[in-house]
Structures are given as C-alpha cells and as structure tokens.
Amino acid sequence: MTNKRIVLTFPSRLVGQPITTHLVKEYDLMLNILRANVTPNEEGRMVLELSGPKKSVEEGIDYLKNLGISVEPLSRDIKWQSEKCTHCTACIPACPSGAMSVDRETWEVSFDRDRCIACELCIGVCPFNALEIQF
Ligand code: SF4
Ligand code: SF4
C-alpha cells in the first residue's frame, strides 16, 4: 500500500467531470480530498491523498496527467503565525479558497487550514511575514 498526497490543477473544461469517481472505480484507489477549490468556468485546484497498491497509484496519476491535469506532490504546507499577524486583511482578497478570512464585526483575521489549498498566493502579499511555507 502506498499513500501519496498530490496537488491537482485542472482546466475549466474538466471542472464537473467525474474524475475522482473514475479513479476510485477504475484504479481501485481510496481517495481523501484534503482541500478543493473548484469553481465552474475557472481552473480547479484540489489536494488529494491517494491510497492503494503502488502500481494503481502510479496508473491513476498517469490517467490524471493524460487528461491534461497538472499533478504535483504536496511537499509544502502553509503556516500562519498568528502572533505576527496585525489583521491588516491584505491577504484576504489574495486567498482563492477562503482559508484566510476576516470577521466583519471584530475585523480579526483567521486561518482555516482545512480550506487551504497551498497555492501560496498569500505569501507575497503579507507585509509582516505572518504566512510562510513549511517544508
Ligand atoms: S496558500 Fe494562502 S492564499 Fe492559498 S489557499 Fe492557503 S491561505 Fe489561501
Ligand atoms: S496579510 Fe499578513 S498580517 Fe495582514 S492579515 Fe494577512 S496574515 Fe495577517
């Protein structure tokens, strides 16, 4: 058995296609969708954990690549250092998944790791280096 965490970036033409169902049925894989940001008519991004026999995992990844999906290993994760955050909200519009959000009453910013798709778009916009990549 092999476990592989991968990041998929797929074109809008494939959004809504039963790709994950196909992986489970045809390649006998177990899937755990860790994060997903899929919007109709836009590029989709998904972080998946694939489990199964090594050969099946490799064949499943080949299937994804042959469809035109970019497949990269999830080797990095995002860490929010709350003690450095000044709640300036600069990262909010940069975050496509809603992982960074602001409470409209208190104006406190928070980070929801489960929604983060590790796109790294927030890293460059934080003036206080409160967001960093963890290897
Ligand atoms: S890496 Fe940053 S911008 Fe991308 S989803 Fe995670 S928190 Fe949002
Ligand atoms: S940009 Fe940085 S300092 Fe500003 S709210 Fe986001 S994490 Fe906090």
PDB file of C-alpha atoms and ligand atoms in Angstrom:
ATOM      1  CA  MET A   1       0.000   0.000   0.000  1.00  0.00           C
ATOM      2  CA  THR A   2       1.185   3.489  -0.865  1.00  0.00           C
ATOM      3  CA  ASN A   3      -0.094   6.863   0.267  1.00  0.00           C
ATOM      4  CA  LYS A   4       0.552   9.882  -1.889  1.00  0.00           C
ATOM      5  CA  ARG A   5      -0.530  13.475  -1.295  1.00  0.00           C
ATOM      6  CA  ILE A   6      -0.786  15.377  -4.557  1.00  0.00           C
ATOM      7  CA  VAL A   7      -1.933  18.769  -5.805  1.00  0.00           C
ATOM      8  CA  LEU A   8      -4.084  18.760  -8.934  1.00  0.00           C
ATOM      9  CA  THR A   9      -4.578  21.803 -11.094  1.00  0.00           C
ATOM     10  CA  PHE A  10      -7.098  21.206 -13.821  1.00  0.00           C
ATOM     11  CA  PRO A  11      -8.525  23.311 -16.642  1.00  0.00           C
ATOM     12  CA  SER A  12     -12.091  24.628 -16.576  1.00  0.00           C
ATOM     13  CA  ARG A  13     -13.189  22.094 -19.240  1.00  0.00           C
ATOM     14  CA  LEU A  14     -12.641  19.315 -16.681  1.00  0.00           C
ATOM     15  CA  VAL A  15     -14.441  21.000 -13.777  1.00  0.00           C
ATOM     16  CA  GLY A  16     -17.560  18.946 -13.078  1.00  0.00           C
ATOM     17  CA  GLN A  17     -16.196  15.783 -14.716  1.00  0.00           C
ATOM     18  CA  PRO A  18     -16.395  12.611 -12.563  1.00  0.00           C
ATOM     19  CA  ILE A  19     -12.612  12.313 -12.353  1.00  0.00           C
ATOM     20  CA  THR A  20     -12.393  11.265  -8.729  1.00  0.00           C
ATOM     21  CA  THR A  21     -15.163   8.671  -9.173  1.00  0.00           C
ATOM     22  CA  HIS A  22     -13.235   7.233 -12.124  1.00  0.00           C
ATOM     23  CA  LEU A  23     -10.071   6.991 -10.020  1.00  0.00           C
ATOM     24  CA  VAL A  24     -11.901   5.023  -7.339  1.00  0.00           C
ATOM     25  CA  LYS A  25     -13.749   2.700  -9.733  1.00  0.00           C
ATOM     26  CA  GLU A  26     -11.168   2.036 -12.422  1.00  0.00           C
ATOM     27  CA  TYR A  27      -7.978   2.100 -10.386  1.00  0.00           C
ATOM     28  CA  ASP A  28      -9.286   0.698  -7.119  1.00  0.00           C
ATOM     29  CA  LEU A  29      -7.905   3.641  -5.151  1.00  0.00           C
ATOM     30  CA  MET A  30      -9.038   5.208  -1.916  1.00  0.00           C
ATOM     31  CA  LEU A  31      -9.286   8.979  -2.066  1.00  0.00           C
ATOM     32  CA  ASN A  32      -9.261  11.577   0.613  1.00  0.00           C
ATOM     33  CA  ILE A  33      -9.943  15.075  -0.687  1.00  0.00           C
ATOM     34  CA  LEU A  34      -7.925  17.255   1.667  1.00  0.00           C
ATOM     35  CA  ARG A  35      -8.711  20.571   0.046  1.00  0.00           C
ATOM     36  CA  ALA A  36     -10.578  21.665  -3.035  1.00  0.00           C
ATOM     37  CA  ASN A  37     -11.262  24.890  -4.790  1.00  0.00           C
ATOM     38  CA  VAL A  38     -13.416  24.194  -7.798  1.00  0.00           C
ATOM     39  CA  THR A  39     -15.422  26.985  -9.384  1.00  0.00           C
ATOM     40  CA  PRO A  40     -17.445  26.479 -12.592  1.00  0.00           C
ATOM     41  CA  ASN A  41     -15.737  28.020 -15.664  1.00  0.00           C
ATOM     42  CA  GLU A  42     -12.477  28.509 -13.793  1.00  0.00           C
ATOM     43  CA  GLU A  43      -9.340  26.474 -13.231  1.00  0.00           C
ATOM     44  CA  GLY A  44      -9.789  23.985 -10.395  1.00  0.00           C
ATOM     45  CA  ARG A  45      -7.335  23.042  -7.681  1.00  0.00           C
ATOM     46  CA  MET A  46      -7.539  20.054  -5.415  1.00  0.00           C
ATOM     47  CA  VAL A  47      -5.290  18.471  -2.828  1.00  0.00           C
ATOM     48  CA  LEU A  48      -5.813  14.713  -2.727  1.00  0.00           C
ATOM     49  CA  GLU A  49      -4.487  11.811  -0.765  1.00  0.00           C
ATOM     50  CA  LEU A  50      -4.375   8.656  -2.881  1.00  0.00           C
ATOM     51  CA  SER A  51      -4.062   5.262  -1.229  1.00  0.00           C
ATOM     52  CA  GLY A  52      -3.722   1.875  -2.861  1.00  0.00           C
ATOM     53  CA  PRO A  53      -1.232  -0.531  -4.378  1.00  0.00           C
ATOM     54  CA  LYS A  54       1.808   1.350  -5.698  1.00  0.00           C
ATOM     55  CA  LYS A  55       1.080   0.350  -9.299  1.00  0.00           C
ATOM     56  CA  SER A  56      -2.542   1.530  -9.077  1.00  0.00           C
ATOM     57  CA  VAL A  57      -1.467   4.861  -7.600  1.00  0.00           C
ATOM     58  CA  GLU A  58       1.019   5.358 -10.444  1.00  0.00           C
ATOM     59  CA  GLU A  59      -1.561   4.375 -13.069  1.00  0.00           C
ATOM     60  CA  GLY A  60      -4.109   6.706 -11.506  1.00  0.00           C
ATOM     61  CA  ILE A  61      -1.643   9.580 -11.640  1.00  0.00           C
ATOM     62  CA  ASP A  62      -0.880   8.759 -15.303  1.00  0.00           C
ATOM     63  CA  TYR A  63      -4.609   8.847 -16.021  1.00  0.00           C
ATOM     64  CA  LEU A  64      -4.846  12.336 -14.491  1.00  0.00           C
ATOM     65  CA  LYS A  65      -1.829  13.591 -16.431  1.00  0.00           C
ATOM     66  CA  ASN A  66      -3.179  12.173 -19.699  1.00  0.00           C
ATOM     67  CA  LEU A  67      -6.351  14.178 -19.160  1.00  0.00           C
ATOM     68  CA  GLY A  68      -4.251  17.343 -19.095  1.00  0.00           C
ATOM     69  CA  ILE A  69      -4.248  17.768 -15.316  1.00  0.00           C
ATOM     70  CA  SER A  70      -1.114  19.078 -13.660  1.00  0.00           C
ATOM     71  CA  VAL A  71      -0.105  16.722 -10.839  1.00  0.00           C
ATOM     72  CA  GLU A  72       2.468  17.819  -8.259  1.00  0.00           C
ATOM     73  CA  PRO A  73       3.431  16.301  -4.937  1.00  0.00           C
ATOM     74  CA  LEU A  74       2.233  18.192  -1.881  1.00  0.00           C
ATOM     75  CA  SER A  75       5.593  18.812  -0.314  1.00  0.00           C
ATOM     76  CA  ARG A  76       4.830  22.121   1.261  1.00  0.00           C
ATOM     77  CA  ASP A  77       2.224  23.483   3.582  1.00  0.00           C
ATOM     78  CA  ILE A  78       1.273  26.934   4.755  1.00  0.00           C
ATOM     79  CA  LYS A  79       1.761  28.098   8.304  1.00  0.00           C
ATOM     80  CA  TRP A  80       0.004  31.166   9.696  1.00  0.00           C
ATOM     81  CA  GLN A  81       1.844  32.745  12.599  1.00  0.00           C
ATOM     82  CA  SER A  82      -0.935  34.475  14.471  1.00  0.00           C
ATOM     83  CA  GLU A  83       1.496  36.328  16.735  1.00  0.00           C
ATOM     84  CA  LYS A  84       2.937  38.138  13.730  1.00  0.00           C
ATOM     85  CA  CYS A  85      -0.437  38.927  12.154  1.00  0.00           C
ATOM     86  CA  THR A  86      -1.610  42.522  12.510  1.00  0.00           C
ATOM     87  CA  HIS A  87      -5.025  41.743  10.954  1.00  0.00           C
ATOM     88  CA  CYS A  88      -4.331  44.166   8.147  1.00  0.00           C
ATOM     89  CA  THR A  89      -6.513  41.992   5.817  1.00  0.00           C
ATOM     90  CA  ALA A  90      -4.130  42.296   2.856  1.00  0.00           C
ATOM     91  CA  CYS A  91      -4.203  38.523   2.391  1.00  0.00           C
ATOM     92  CA  ILE A  92      -7.999  38.230   2.234  1.00  0.00           C
ATOM     93  CA  PRO A  93      -8.536  39.164  -1.441  1.00  0.00           C
ATOM     94  CA  ALA A  94      -5.474  37.128  -2.432  1.00  0.00           C
ATOM     95  CA  CYS A  95      -6.785  33.885  -0.959  1.00  0.00           C
ATOM     96  CA  PRO A  96      -8.917  31.995  -3.516  1.00  0.00           C
ATOM     97  CA  SER A  97     -10.220  29.337  -1.148  1.00  0.00           C
ATOM     98  CA  GLY A  98     -11.437  31.402   1.781  1.00  0.00           C
ATOM     99  CA  ALA A  99      -8.796  29.866   4.064  1.00  0.00           C
ATOM    100  CA  MET A 100      -7.883  33.380   5.163  1.00  0.00           C
ATOM    101  CA  SER A 101     -10.982  35.161   6.359  1.00  0.00           C
ATOM    102  CA  VAL A 102     -11.960  38.174   8.389  1.00  0.00           C
ATOM    103  CA  ASP A 103     -14.714  38.521  10.965  1.00  0.00           C
ATOM    104  CA  ARG A 104     -16.725  41.505   9.748  1.00  0.00           C
ATOM    105  CA  GLU A 105     -17.651  42.508  13.299  1.00  0.00           C
ATOM    106  CA  THR A 106     -14.314  42.268  15.073  1.00  0.00           C
ATOM    107  CA  TRP A 107     -12.074  42.622  11.975  1.00  0.00           C
ATOM    108  CA  GLU A 108      -9.993  39.748  13.233  1.00  0.00           C
ATOM    109  CA  VAL A 109      -8.299  37.653  10.588  1.00  0.00           C
ATOM    110  CA  SER A 110      -8.137  33.891  10.931  1.00  0.00           C
ATOM    111  CA  PHE A 111      -6.722  30.945   9.039  1.00  0.00           C
ATOM    112  CA  ASP A 112      -8.634  27.745   8.309  1.00  0.00           C
ATOM    113  CA  ARG A 113      -6.038  25.137   7.443  1.00  0.00           C
ATOM    114  CA  ASP A 114      -8.664  22.705   6.142  1.00  0.00           C
ATOM    115  CA  ARG A 115      -9.613  25.150   3.411  1.00  0.00           C
ATOM    116  CA  CYS A 116      -6.049  25.989   2.402  1.00  0.00           C
ATOM    117  CA  ILE A 117      -5.050  24.577  -0.980  1.00  0.00           C
ATOM    118  CA  ALA A 118      -1.387  25.559  -0.611  1.00  0.00           C
ATOM    119  CA  CYS A 119      -1.492  27.883  -3.624  1.00  0.00           C
ATOM    120  CA  GLU A 120       0.994  30.229  -1.895  1.00  0.00           C
ATOM    121  CA  LEU A 121      -0.732  33.346  -3.250  1.00  0.00           C
ATOM    122  CA  CYS A 122      -0.873  34.852   0.226  1.00  0.00           C
ATOM    123  CA  ILE A 123       2.834  34.555   0.922  1.00  0.00           C
ATOM    124  CA  GLY A 124       3.948  37.521  -1.140  1.00  0.00           C
ATOM    125  CA  VAL A 125       1.188  39.853  -0.017  1.00  0.00           C
ATOM    126  CA  CYS A 126       1.672  39.662   3.751  1.00  0.00           C
ATOM    127  CA  PRO A 127       3.776  42.655   4.789  1.00  0.00           C
ATOM    128  CA  PHE A 128       4.572  41.108   8.174  1.00  0.00           C
ATOM    129  CA  ASN A 129       5.722  37.653   7.046  1.00  0.00           C
ATOM    130  CA  ALA A 130       2.983  36.057   9.096  1.00  0.00           C
ATOM    131  CA  LEU A 131       2.445  33.431   6.408  1.00  0.00           C
ATOM    132  CA  GLU A 132       5.184  31.073   5.493  1.00  0.00           C
ATOM    133  CA  ILE A 133       5.783  27.856   3.615  1.00  0.00           C
ATOM    134  CA  GLN A 134       6.521  24.872   5.765  1.00  0.00           C
ATOM    135  CA  PHE A 135       8.559  22.068   4.216  1.00  0.00           C
TER     136      PHE A 135
HETATM  137  S1  SF4 B   1      -1.854  29.261   0.440  1.00  0.00           S
HETATM  138 FE1  SF4 B   1      -2.604  31.184   1.252  1.00  0.00          FE
HETATM  139  S2  SF4 B   1      -3.808  32.099  -0.418  1.00  0.00           S
HETATM  140 FE2  SF4 B   1      -3.530  29.919  -0.916  1.00  0.00          FE
HETATM  141  S3  SF4 B   1      -5.337  28.942  -0.059  1.00  0.00           S
HETATM  142 FE3  SF4 B   1      -3.755  28.803   1.512  1.00  0.00          FE
HETATM  143  S4  SF4 B   1      -4.108  30.590   2.817  1.00  0.00           S
HETATM  144 FE4  SF4 B   1      -5.217  30.946   0.889  1.00  0.00          FE
HETATM  145  S1  SF4 B   2      -1.587  39.937   5.292  1.00  0.00           S
HETATM  146 FE1  SF4 B   2      -0.399  39.032   6.988  1.00  0.00          FE
HETATM  147  S2  SF4 B   2      -0.600  40.462   8.668  1.00  0.00           S
HETATM  148 FE2  SF4 B   2      -2.150  41.006   7.183  1.00  0.00          FE
HETATM  149  S3  SF4 B   2      -3.986  39.886   7.891  1.00  0.00           S
HETATM  150 FE3  SF4 B   2      -2.963  38.564   6.403  1.00  0.00          FE
HETATM  151  S4  SF4 B   2      -1.644  37.252   7.649  1.00  0.00           S
HETATM  152 FE4  SF4 B   2      -2.222  38.973   8.932  1.00  0.00          FE
END
